[in-house]
Each structure stands twice: as C-alpha cells, then as structure tokens.
Coordinates of C-alpha atoms in Angstrom, one line a residue:
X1 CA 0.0 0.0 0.0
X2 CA 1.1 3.9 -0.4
X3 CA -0.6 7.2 -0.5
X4 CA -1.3 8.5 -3.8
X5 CA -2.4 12.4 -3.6
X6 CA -4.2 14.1 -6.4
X7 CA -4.5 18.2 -6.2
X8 CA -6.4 20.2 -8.9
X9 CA -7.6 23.7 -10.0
X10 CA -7.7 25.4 -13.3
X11 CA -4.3 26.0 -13.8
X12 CA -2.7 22.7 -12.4
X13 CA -3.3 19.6 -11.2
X14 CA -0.3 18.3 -8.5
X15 CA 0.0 14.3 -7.9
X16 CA 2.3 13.3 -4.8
X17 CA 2.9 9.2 -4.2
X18 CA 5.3 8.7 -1.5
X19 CA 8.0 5.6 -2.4
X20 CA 7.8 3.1 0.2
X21 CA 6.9 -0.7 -0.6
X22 CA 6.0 -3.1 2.1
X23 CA 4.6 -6.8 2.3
X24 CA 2.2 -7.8 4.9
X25 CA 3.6 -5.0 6.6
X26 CA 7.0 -5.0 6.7
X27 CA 9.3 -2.4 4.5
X28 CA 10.8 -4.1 1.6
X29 CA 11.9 -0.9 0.2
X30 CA 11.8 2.6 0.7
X31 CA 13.2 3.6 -3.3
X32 CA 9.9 1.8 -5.3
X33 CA 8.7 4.4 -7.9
X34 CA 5.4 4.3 -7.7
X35 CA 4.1 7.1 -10.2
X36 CA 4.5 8.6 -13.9
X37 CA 2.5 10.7 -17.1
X38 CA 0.8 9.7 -19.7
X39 CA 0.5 11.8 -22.9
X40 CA -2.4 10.7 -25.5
X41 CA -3.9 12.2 -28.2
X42 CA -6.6 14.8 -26.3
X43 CA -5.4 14.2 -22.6
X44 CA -2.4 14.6 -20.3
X45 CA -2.4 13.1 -17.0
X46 CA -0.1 12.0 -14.0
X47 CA -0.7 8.4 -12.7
X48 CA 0.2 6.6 -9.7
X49 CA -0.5 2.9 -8.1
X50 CA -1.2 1.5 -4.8
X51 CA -1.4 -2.4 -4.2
X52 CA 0.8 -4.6 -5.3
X53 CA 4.0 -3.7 -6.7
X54 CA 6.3 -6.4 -7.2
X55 CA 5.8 -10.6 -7.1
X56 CA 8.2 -13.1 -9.1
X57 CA 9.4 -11.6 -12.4
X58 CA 6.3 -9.3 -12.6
X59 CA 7.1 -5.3 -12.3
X60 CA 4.0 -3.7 -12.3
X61 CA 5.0 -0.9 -12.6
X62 CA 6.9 -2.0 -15.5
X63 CA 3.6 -4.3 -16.6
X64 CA 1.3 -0.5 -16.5
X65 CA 4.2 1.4 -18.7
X66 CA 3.9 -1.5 -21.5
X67 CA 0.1 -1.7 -21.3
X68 CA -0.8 1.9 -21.6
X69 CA 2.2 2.4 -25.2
X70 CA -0.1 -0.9 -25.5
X71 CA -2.9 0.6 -25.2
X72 CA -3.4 3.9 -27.6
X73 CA -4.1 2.6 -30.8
X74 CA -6.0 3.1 -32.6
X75 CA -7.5 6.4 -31.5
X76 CA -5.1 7.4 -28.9
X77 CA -7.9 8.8 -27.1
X78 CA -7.7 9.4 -23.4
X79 CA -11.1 7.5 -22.6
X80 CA -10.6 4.6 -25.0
X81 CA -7.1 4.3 -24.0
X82 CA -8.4 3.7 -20.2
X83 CA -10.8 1.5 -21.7
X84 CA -8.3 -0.8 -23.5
X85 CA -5.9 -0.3 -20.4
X86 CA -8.5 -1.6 -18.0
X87 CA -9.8 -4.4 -20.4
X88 CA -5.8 -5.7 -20.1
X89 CA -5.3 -5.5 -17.0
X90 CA -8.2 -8.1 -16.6
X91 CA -7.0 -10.5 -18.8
X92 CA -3.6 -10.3 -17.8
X93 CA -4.2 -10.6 -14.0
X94 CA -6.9 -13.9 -14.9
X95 CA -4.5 -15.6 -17.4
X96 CA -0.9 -14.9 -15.5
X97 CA -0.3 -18.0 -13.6
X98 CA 1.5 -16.4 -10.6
X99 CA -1.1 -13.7 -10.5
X100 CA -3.5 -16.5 -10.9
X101 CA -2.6 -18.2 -7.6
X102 CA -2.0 -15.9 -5.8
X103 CA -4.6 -15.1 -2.6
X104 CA -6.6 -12.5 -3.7
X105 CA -5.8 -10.1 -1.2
X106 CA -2.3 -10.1 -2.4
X107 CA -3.2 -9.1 -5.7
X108 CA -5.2 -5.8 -5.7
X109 CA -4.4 -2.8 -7.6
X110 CA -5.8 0.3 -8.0
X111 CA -4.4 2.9 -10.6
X112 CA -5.3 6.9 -10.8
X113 CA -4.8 9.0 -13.5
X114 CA -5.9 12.5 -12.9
X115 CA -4.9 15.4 -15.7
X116 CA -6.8 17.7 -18.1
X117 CA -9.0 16.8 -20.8
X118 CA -8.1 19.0 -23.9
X119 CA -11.1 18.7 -26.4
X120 CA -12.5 22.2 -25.0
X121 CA -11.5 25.5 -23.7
X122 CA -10.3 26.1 -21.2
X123 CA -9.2 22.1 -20.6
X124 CA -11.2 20.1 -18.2
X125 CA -10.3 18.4 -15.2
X126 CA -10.5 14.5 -15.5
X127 CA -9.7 12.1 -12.7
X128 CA -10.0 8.2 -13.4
X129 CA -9.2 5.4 -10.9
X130 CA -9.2 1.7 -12.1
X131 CA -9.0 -1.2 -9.8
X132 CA -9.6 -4.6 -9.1
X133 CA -10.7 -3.9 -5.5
X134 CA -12.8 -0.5 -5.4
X135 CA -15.1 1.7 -7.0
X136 CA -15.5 5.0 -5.6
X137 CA -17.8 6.2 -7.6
X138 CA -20.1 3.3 -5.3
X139 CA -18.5 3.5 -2.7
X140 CA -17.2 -0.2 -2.9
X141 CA -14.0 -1.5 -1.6
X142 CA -13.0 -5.3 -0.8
X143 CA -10.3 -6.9 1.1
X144 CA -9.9 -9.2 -1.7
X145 CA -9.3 -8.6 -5.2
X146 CA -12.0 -9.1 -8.1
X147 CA -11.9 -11.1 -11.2
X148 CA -12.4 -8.2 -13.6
X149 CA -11.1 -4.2 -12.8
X150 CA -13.6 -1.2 -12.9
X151 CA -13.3 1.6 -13.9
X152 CA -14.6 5.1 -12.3
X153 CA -14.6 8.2 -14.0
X154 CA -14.7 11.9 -13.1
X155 CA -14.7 14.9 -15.4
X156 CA -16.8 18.3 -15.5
X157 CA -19.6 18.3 -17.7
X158 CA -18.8 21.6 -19.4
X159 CA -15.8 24.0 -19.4
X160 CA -16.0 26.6 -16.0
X161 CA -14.2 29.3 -15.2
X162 CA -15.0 29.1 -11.7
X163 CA -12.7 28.1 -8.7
X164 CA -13.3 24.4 -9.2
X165 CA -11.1 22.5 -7.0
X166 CA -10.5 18.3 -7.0
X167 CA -8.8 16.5 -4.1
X168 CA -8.5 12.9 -4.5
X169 CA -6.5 10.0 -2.7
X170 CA -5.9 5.8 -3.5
X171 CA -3.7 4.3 -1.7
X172 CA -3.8 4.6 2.8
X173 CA -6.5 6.9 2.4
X174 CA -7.7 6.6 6.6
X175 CA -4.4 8.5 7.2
X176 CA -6.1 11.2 5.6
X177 CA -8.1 13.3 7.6
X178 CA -10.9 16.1 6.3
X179 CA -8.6 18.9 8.5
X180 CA -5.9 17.6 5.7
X181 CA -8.2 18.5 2.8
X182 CA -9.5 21.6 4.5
X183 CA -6.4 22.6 4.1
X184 CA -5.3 22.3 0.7
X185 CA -8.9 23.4 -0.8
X186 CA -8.6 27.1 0.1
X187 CA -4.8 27.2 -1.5
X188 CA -6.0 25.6 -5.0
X189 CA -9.1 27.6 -4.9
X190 CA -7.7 30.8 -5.1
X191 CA -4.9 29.4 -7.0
X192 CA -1.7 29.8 -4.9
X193 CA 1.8 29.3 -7.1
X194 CA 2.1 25.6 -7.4
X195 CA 5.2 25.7 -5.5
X196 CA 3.3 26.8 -2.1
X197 CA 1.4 24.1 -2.8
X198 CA 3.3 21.0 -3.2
X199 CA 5.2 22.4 -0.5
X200 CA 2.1 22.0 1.5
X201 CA 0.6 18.5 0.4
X202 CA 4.6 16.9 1.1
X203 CA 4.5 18.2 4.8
X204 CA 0.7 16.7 4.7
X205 CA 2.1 13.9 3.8
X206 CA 4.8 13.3 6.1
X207 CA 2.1 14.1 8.8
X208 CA 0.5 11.0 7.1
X209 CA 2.9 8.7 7.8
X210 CA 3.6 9.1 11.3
X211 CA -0.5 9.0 12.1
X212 CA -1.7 5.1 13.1
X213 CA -4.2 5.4 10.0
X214 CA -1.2 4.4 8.2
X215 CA 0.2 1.3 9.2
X216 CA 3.6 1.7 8.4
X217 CA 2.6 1.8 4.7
X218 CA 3.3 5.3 3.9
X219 CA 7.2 6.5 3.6
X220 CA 8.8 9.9 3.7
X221 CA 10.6 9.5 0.6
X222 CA 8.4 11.4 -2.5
X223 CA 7.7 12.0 -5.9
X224 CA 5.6 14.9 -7.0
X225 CA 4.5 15.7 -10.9
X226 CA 2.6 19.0 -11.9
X227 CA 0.9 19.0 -15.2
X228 CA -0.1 22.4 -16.1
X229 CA -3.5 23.2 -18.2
X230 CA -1.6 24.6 -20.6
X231 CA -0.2 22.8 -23.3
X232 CA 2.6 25.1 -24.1
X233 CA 4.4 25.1 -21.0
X234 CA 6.1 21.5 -20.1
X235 CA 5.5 19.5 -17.0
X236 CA 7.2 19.5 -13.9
X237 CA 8.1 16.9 -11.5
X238 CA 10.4 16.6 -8.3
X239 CA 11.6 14.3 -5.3
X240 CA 11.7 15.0 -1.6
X241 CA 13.9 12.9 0.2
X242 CA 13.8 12.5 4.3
X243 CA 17.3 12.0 4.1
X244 CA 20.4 13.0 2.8
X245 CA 20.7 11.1 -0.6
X246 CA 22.9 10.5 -3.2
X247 CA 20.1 9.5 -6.0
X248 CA 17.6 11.9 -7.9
X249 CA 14.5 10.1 -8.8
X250 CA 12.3 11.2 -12.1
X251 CA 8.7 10.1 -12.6
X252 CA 7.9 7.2 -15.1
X253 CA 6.2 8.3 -18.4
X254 CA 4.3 6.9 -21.4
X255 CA 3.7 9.3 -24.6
X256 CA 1.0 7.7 -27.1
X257 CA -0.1 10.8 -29.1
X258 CA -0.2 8.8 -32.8
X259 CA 1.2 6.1 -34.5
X260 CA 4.7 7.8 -34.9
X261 CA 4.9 8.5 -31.5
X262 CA 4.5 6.2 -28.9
X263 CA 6.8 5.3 -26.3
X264 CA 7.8 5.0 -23.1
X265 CA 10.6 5.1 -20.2
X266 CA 11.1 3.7 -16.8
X267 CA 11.4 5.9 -14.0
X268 CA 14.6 7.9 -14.5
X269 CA 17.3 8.6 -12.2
X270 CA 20.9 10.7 -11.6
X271 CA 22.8 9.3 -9.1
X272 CA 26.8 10.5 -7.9
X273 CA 29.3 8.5 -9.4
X274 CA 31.5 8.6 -6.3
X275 CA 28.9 9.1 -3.3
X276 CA 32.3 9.4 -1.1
X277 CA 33.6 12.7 -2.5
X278 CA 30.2 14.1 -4.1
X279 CA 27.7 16.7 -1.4
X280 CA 24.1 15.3 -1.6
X281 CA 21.8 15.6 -4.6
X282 CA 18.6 15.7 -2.3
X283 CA 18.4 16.6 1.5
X284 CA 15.1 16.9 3.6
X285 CA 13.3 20.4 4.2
X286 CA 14.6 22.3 7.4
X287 CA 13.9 25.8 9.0
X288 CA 15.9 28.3 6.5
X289 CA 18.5 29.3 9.1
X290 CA 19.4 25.9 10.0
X291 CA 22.3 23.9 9.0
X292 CA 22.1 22.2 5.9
X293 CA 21.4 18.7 6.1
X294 CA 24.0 17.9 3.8
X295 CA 26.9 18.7 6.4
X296 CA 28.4 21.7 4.0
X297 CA 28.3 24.0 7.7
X298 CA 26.6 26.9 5.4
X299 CA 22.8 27.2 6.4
X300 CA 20.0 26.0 4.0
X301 CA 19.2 28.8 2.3
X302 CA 22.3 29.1 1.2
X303 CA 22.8 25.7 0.4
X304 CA 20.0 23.1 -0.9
X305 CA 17.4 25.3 0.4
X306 CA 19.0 27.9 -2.5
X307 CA 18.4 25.0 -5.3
X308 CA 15.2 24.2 -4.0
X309 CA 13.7 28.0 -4.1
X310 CA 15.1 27.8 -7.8
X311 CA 13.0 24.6 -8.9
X312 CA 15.8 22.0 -8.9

C-alpha cells in the first residue's frame, strides 16, 4: 500500500505518491517508484499505483508502462485508451499463472490518472481510478481482489471558469483526515503558485505517515509531478527525500499521441558517481536558518534550500 495524492484547480493539477513498498507490513523498500504521465492524443495526465507492486518476475509498474504504449491505438484517445488499459489489466491478471494463484488479497491494484481533458476550452479536469478492489464512484472496496477491474470516471460536464477544485487520494486513504483536505482546498481555490502548494501537500504527507491510520505503509521518501492546463508550458516533476541522498529520482512516463509517436521510459534517475567525495543531490526540508542537512556548515538557504527555491 502507499498514499497516492491528487491536487487540482484550473491551472494545475499536482500528484504526490510517497516511495515506500512493504509486504504484509514490513518495509521491503523505501526507493519503489510508484508514479508517472501519460501523454495521449486529447489528454495529459499523471498516474500513480497503490497495491501490489512487485511478485516473481512481474514489475508492475513495468507491466502498466507497456500496457498503456499498448494501449493507444487506434485512436489514442484518453477514454478509450483507459478503456483498453482496463480491459488488459483483466486478462492479464486472470490468465498470468502467478497472479492467478496468488490469494486475492495479495493481488489488488488500483491505478489513478488524474490530468486535463483537452477537447474544450479552457481544458477540463479529468480524474479516473481503475482497480480490481474499489469503485468510488459506489463507494465499494474489498479486502480481496475481483476477477475483472472497474473503472470510475470523473470529469466536469462543461468547461467553467470558476474556482473548481479536485482533491483525490488511492492508496492509505484513513491516514487522511478532512482537517488535511480543508487545508489544501482554500490554497487551489484561489490558485496559490504551485510551489506553495506542493510544499504543503509533502508536509501533509509526512504528517500522514507518522498517524496510526497508516500502518507503516506510507514513507517519507516522494515524488511529486505537476501538469499544467496549458499545453505550451512543459510538466514539472520533483523528489523530496527525508534524508540525505545521493540519487535523484524522475517520474515514469508513457507518450501515445499517434502512431509515430508512442513510447515509453522507466522511471529515471541521476545518481553521484562517487557518493564518497560528491555533497548530496537531495536533503530533507529544514527551518531556513538551519544547518544544511548535507553537512556543507553553510545554512539551508544558502545551500540546498537555495536549489530548492530555484525549482531544482
């Protein structure tokens, strides 16, 4: 399990998925990218996955990156694309024999993708969550997995121009409180800079996974992605680490816009070749004035906190 966050207004929509995988509640890892973008032909969104990860030889994160390039012809379309996607991933989970035998609580998934429709002006906001195990849209949610994944949907009806706001979670959601939401609503409403609020929703987060609600599941390592409604500027994603590390991590992302361009790449990284003689690439937040994390002696504004106020 993890905490997938979905933020939206407008101008942006903001997904945070912390990184930590565990199994039957212990902490296999705390570096499992769980997120990424997909670009199709009328849509752009930022995905992330809660459930299981990993088991034998399947990735599935991996699995979802090959299914969606998979999944775009032949109208690239961002509904039909879902469509296809969530037609796959219920054949593939019923015919895999490891996946097959596996108990079903052990083998649910759930996938958002939440982004902007583009067939109107100004672009809509679209959220869609397919799973094996819940349907919020009824309100449903198992301890097992199904046999076939569902699919729920979520889009305005018609362009607005007022201050329409989305906040949507998969993942750990009873870590989650409504005091957490209340607090994000006001800031996307009146359409703070994107920076305030990511800033915001990763200290939410790391609230999150110190609260009971979270069973251990939800990790202070993070990857945030911010699509903007605008097609003309470029996305924007980043990593908070809780500790000193020598390893940037990038989002996942699939591109399916047409025939001619469809592919895909697996969650890339920069790491220091020599770790021994190289500062930190990533340090956690502190207090401006404090010492850096990175043990440079200068404070953090003049150090990573300086890289971090410029975007980096």
């Amino acid at each position: 399990m993890t905490m997938i966050l979905a933020l939206a207004n407008r101008e942006n929509v903001i997904q945070l998925s912390d990184r930590r995988l565990t199994t039957q509640g212990t902490v296999v890892e705390e570096e499992h990218g769980k997120s990424g973008t997909l670009f199709c032909g009328n849509a752009r969104f930022a995905f992330g996955f809660t459930g299981i990860a990993q088991i034998a030889e399947i990735k599935i994160r991996r699995w979802i990156l090959e299914t969606l390039l998979e999944s775009g012809p032949p109208d690239y379309s961002g509904y039909n694309v879902l469509e296809r996607f969530k037609e796959r991933a219920t054949t593939f989970f019923k015919s895999h024999q490891v996946l097959r035998n596996l108990p079903p609580f052990r083998k649910r998934l759930s996938i958002m993708f939440s982004g902007y429709l583009h067939m109107h002006h100004p672009p809509m906001i679209g959220n869609a969550i397919i799973s094996n195990f819940q349907n919020p849209s009824q309100n449903i949610s198992t301890p097992g997995a199904w046999d076939e994944f569902a699919a729920s949907y979520f889009s305005e009806k018609k362009p607005r121009h007022d201050a329409i706001s989305m906040v949507q979670i998969v993942g750990a959601w009873r870590a989650m409180t409504e005091d957490d939401v209340n607090s994000l609503r006001p800031l996307l409403e009146t359409r703070k800079p994107a920076k305030g609020i990511i800033d915001k929703a990763v200290n939410i987060l790391l609230q999150m996974a110190e609260r009971p609600g979270a069973v251990g599941t939800i990790g202070k390592q993070i990857t945030w992605i911010r699509i903007p409604s605008d097609t003309s500027q470029e996305l924007e994603s980043g990593y908070y680490s809780n500790v000193p590390t020598h390893a940037v991590f990038m989002p996942s992302a699939v591109i399916i816009t047409s025939q001619e361009n469809r592919f895909c790449y697996d969650e890339p990284s920069v790491s220091a070749v020599d770790p021994a003689t190289t500062p930190p690439m990533a340090v956690p937040k502190v207090h401006r004035n404090a010492p850096c994390p990175c043990g440079s002696g200068k404070k953090y504004r003049l150090c990573h906190g300086r890289k971090a106020n410029k975007g980096n």
